[in-house]
Structure formats: C-alpha cells, structure tokens
PDB file of C-alpha atoms in Angstrom:
ATOM      1  CA  MET A1079       0.000   0.000   0.000  1.00  0.00           C
ATOM      2  CA  LYS A1080       1.766   3.160  -1.193  1.00  0.00           C
ATOM      3  CA  GLU A1081      -0.424   5.658   0.634  1.00  0.00           C
ATOM      4  CA  PRO A1082      -2.348   4.033   3.471  1.00  0.00           C
ATOM      5  CA  PRO A1083      -5.392   5.925   4.694  1.00  0.00           C
ATOM      6  CA  ASP A1084      -5.016   8.245   7.658  1.00  0.00           C
ATOM      7  CA  ALA A1085      -7.280   8.097  10.728  1.00  0.00           C
ATOM      8  CA  GLU A1086      -9.854  10.530   9.304  1.00  0.00           C
ATOM      9  CA  THR A1087     -10.121   8.563   6.058  1.00  0.00           C
ATOM     10  CA  LEU A1088     -10.428   5.307   7.996  1.00  0.00           C
ATOM     11  CA  LYS A1089     -13.270   6.845  10.018  1.00  0.00           C
ATOM     12  CA  ARG A1090     -15.104   7.891   6.853  1.00  0.00           C
ATOM     13  CA  ILE A1091     -14.657   4.389   5.411  1.00  0.00           C
ATOM     14  CA  ALA A1092     -15.880   2.800   8.658  1.00  0.00           C
ATOM     15  CA  ASP A1093     -18.915   5.113   8.693  1.00  0.00           C
ATOM     16  CA  GLY A1094     -19.831   4.048   5.150  1.00  0.00           C
ATOM     17  CA  LEU A1095     -19.175   0.357   5.630  1.00  0.00           C
ATOM     18  CA  ASP A1096     -22.022  -2.137   5.266  1.00  0.00           C
ATOM     19  CA  ASP A1097     -19.871  -4.855   6.814  1.00  0.00           C
ATOM     20  CA  PRO A1098     -19.112  -5.021  10.541  1.00  0.00           C
ATOM     21  CA  VAL A1099     -16.370  -2.497  11.337  1.00  0.00           C
ATOM     22  CA  GLU A1100     -14.100  -5.197  12.771  1.00  0.00           C
ATOM     23  CA  ASP A1101     -13.905  -6.742   9.287  1.00  0.00           C
ATOM     24  CA  LEU A1102     -11.544  -3.887   8.346  1.00  0.00           C
ATOM     25  CA  VAL A1103      -8.878  -5.645  10.439  1.00  0.00           C
ATOM     26  CA  ARG A1104      -6.850  -8.480   8.937  1.00  0.00           C
ATOM     27  CA  LYS A1105      -6.735 -11.319  11.446  1.00  0.00           C
ATOM     28  CA  ASP A1106      -3.614 -12.921  10.015  1.00  0.00           C
ATOM     29  CA  SER A1107      -0.312 -13.981  11.556  1.00  0.00           C
ATOM     30  CA  GLN A1108       0.714 -10.380  12.284  1.00  0.00           C
ATOM     31  CA  PHE A1109      -2.505  -9.829  14.254  1.00  0.00           C
ATOM     32  CA  LYS A1110      -1.758 -12.960  16.266  1.00  0.00           C
ATOM     33  CA  LYS A1111       1.910 -12.005  16.681  1.00  0.00           C
ATOM     34  CA  LEU A1112       0.799  -8.723  18.267  1.00  0.00           C
ATOM     35  CA  GLU A1113      -1.314 -10.800  20.685  1.00  0.00           C
ATOM     36  CA  LEU A1114      -4.419  -8.768  19.924  1.00  0.00           C
ATOM     37  CA  ASN A1115      -7.867  -9.915  21.024  1.00  0.00           C
ATOM     38  CA  GLU A1116     -10.505  -9.953  18.259  1.00  0.00           C
ATOM     39  CA  GLU A1117     -13.267  -9.209  20.768  1.00  0.00           C
ATOM     40  CA  ASP A1118     -11.707  -5.819  21.537  1.00  0.00           C
ATOM     41  CA  TYR A1119     -12.660  -4.644  18.053  1.00  0.00           C
ATOM     42  CA  VAL A1120     -16.169  -6.076  17.608  1.00  0.00           C
ATOM     43  CA  GLY A1121     -18.500  -3.148  16.957  1.00  0.00           C
ATOM     44  CA  ASN A1122     -15.855  -0.720  18.207  1.00  0.00           C
ATOM     45  CA  ALA A1123     -15.060   1.669  15.350  1.00  0.00           C
ATOM     46  CA  SER A1124     -12.832   3.829  17.540  1.00  0.00           C
ATOM     47  CA  ALA A1125     -10.629   0.878  18.526  1.00  0.00           C
ATOM     48  CA  VAL A1126     -10.462  -0.342  14.916  1.00  0.00           C
ATOM     49  CA  ILE A1127      -9.465   3.107  13.634  1.00  0.00           C
ATOM     50  CA  ASP A1128      -6.851   3.534  16.388  1.00  0.00           C
ATOM     51  CA  LEU A1129      -5.347   0.123  15.617  1.00  0.00           C
ATOM     52  CA  LEU A1130      -5.287   0.597  11.851  1.00  0.00           C
ATOM     53  CA  SER A1131      -3.841   4.100  12.159  1.00  0.00           C
ATOM     54  CA  GLN A1132      -0.867   2.603  13.994  1.00  0.00           C
ATOM     55  CA  LYS A1133      -0.596  -0.765  12.233  1.00  0.00           C
ATOM     56  CA  LYS A1134      -1.396  -0.066   8.582  1.00  0.00           C
ATOM     57  CA  ALA A1135      -0.400  -3.597   7.525  1.00  0.00           C
ATOM     58  CA  LEU A1136      -3.501  -4.880   9.335  1.00  0.00           C
ATOM     59  CA  ILE A1137      -5.894  -3.027   6.997  1.00  0.00           C
ATOM     60  CA  GLN A1138      -8.017  -5.564   5.151  1.00  0.00           C
ATOM     61  CA  ARG A1139      -7.825  -5.204   1.387  1.00  0.00           C
ATOM     62  CA  PRO A1140      -9.292  -4.482  -1.007  1.00  0.00           C
ATOM     63  CA  ILE A1141     -11.643  -1.818   0.298  1.00  0.00           C
ATOM     64  CA  LEU A1142     -14.066  -0.531  -2.302  1.00  0.00           C
ATOM     65  CA  VAL A1143     -15.400   2.997  -1.912  1.00  0.00           C
ATOM     66  CA  ARG A1144     -18.203   4.711  -3.780  1.00  0.00           C
ATOM     67  CA  GLY A1145     -17.998   8.475  -3.371  1.00  0.00           C
ATOM     68  CA  ASP A1146     -15.207  10.965  -2.823  1.00  0.00           C
ATOM     69  CA  LEU A1147     -13.297  10.472   0.411  1.00  0.00           C
ATOM     70  CA  SER A1148     -11.690  13.895   0.098  1.00  0.00           C
ATOM     71  CA  LYS A1149     -14.857  15.994  -0.022  1.00  0.00           C
ATOM     72  CA  GLY A1150     -16.420  15.214   3.338  1.00  0.00           C
ATOM     73  CA  GLN A1151     -19.423  13.546   1.718  1.00  0.00           C
ATOM     74  CA  LYS A1152     -20.896  10.299   2.955  1.00  0.00           C
ATOM     75  CA  VAL A1153     -19.392   7.357   1.114  1.00  0.00           C
ATOM     76  CA  THR A1154     -20.439   3.759   0.694  1.00  0.00           C
ATOM     77  CA  ALA A1155     -17.715   1.220   1.414  1.00  0.00           C
ATOM     78  CA  CYS A1156     -17.324  -2.531   1.140  1.00  0.00           C
ATOM     79  CA  ILE A1157     -14.548  -4.990   1.859  1.00  0.00           C
ATOM     80  CA  GLY A1158     -13.932  -6.856  -1.391  1.00  0.00           C
ATOM     81  CA  ARG A1159     -13.579 -10.322   0.128  1.00  0.00           C
ATOM     82  CA  PRO A1160     -14.658 -12.777  -0.964  1.00  0.00           C
ATOM     83  CA  LYS A1161     -14.382 -11.573  -4.562  1.00  0.00           C
ATOM     84  CA  GLU A1162     -18.129 -12.026  -5.115  1.00  0.00           C
ATOM     85  CA  LYS A1163     -18.659  -8.966  -2.916  1.00  0.00           C
ATOM     86  CA  ILE A1164     -16.856  -6.890  -5.544  1.00  0.00           C
ATOM     87  CA  TYR A1165     -19.449  -7.872  -8.142  1.00  0.00           C
ATOM     88  CA  GLU A1166     -22.279  -7.167  -5.702  1.00  0.00           C
ATOM     89  CA  PHE A1167     -20.842  -3.749  -4.877  1.00  0.00           C
ATOM     90  CA  PHE A1168     -20.748  -2.779  -8.528  1.00  0.00           C
ATOM     91  CA  GLY A1169     -24.126  -4.392  -9.228  1.00  0.00           C
ATOM     92  CA  GLN A1170     -22.799  -7.042 -11.582  1.00  0.00           C
ATOM     93  CA  ASP A1171     -23.099 -10.798 -11.758  1.00  0.00           C
ATOM     94  CA  GLY A1172     -19.940 -12.766 -10.944  1.00  0.00           C
TER      95      GLY A1172
END
C-alpha cells in the first residue's frame, strides 16, 4: 500500500461500511503475533481506527469505496472479500 489511509479517512470508510467495522482488520499472523484480542474490536469503530492508524499492515484489502473520500461527503464502502462482494458492490453478476 503506497499511501495508506489516515485516521480521518479510515473513520469515513468505517462510517460508510455495510460490513461489521471489525472486518476492516486483517486477522492474520501479524494480528496474532501482536497478541491482539478480536473481541476488543467487535462493533468498536474507535478501537479499529486507532489500531489501523498505527498498524497499517492490518488493513483488510481491497476496500471498495463509492464516493469521494476527500470531499467530506458520505461514502459507501465494502470490503472486497470474498471476490463475489466486488461484483455485488458494482451491481454485476460474478
């Protein structure tokens, strides 16, 4: 990720997310290595944003966004996993 989102952008993405906010966090080996507890992030946008602001490698990808993140408008966001969600987001059949 060349330019990871800052905390404000992460908040706007979280606000527009249809998925549970904790799904923004990758629960891979790095998450486990940091000895983080998944339950600390369930439904807790503030904790998710704080974590991802500090540990950018834990941001789940891809994140699809409809709208302009730079203009302060409400956006719609979706985590593109599994790949079928990408087709759903764009209103296409897989």
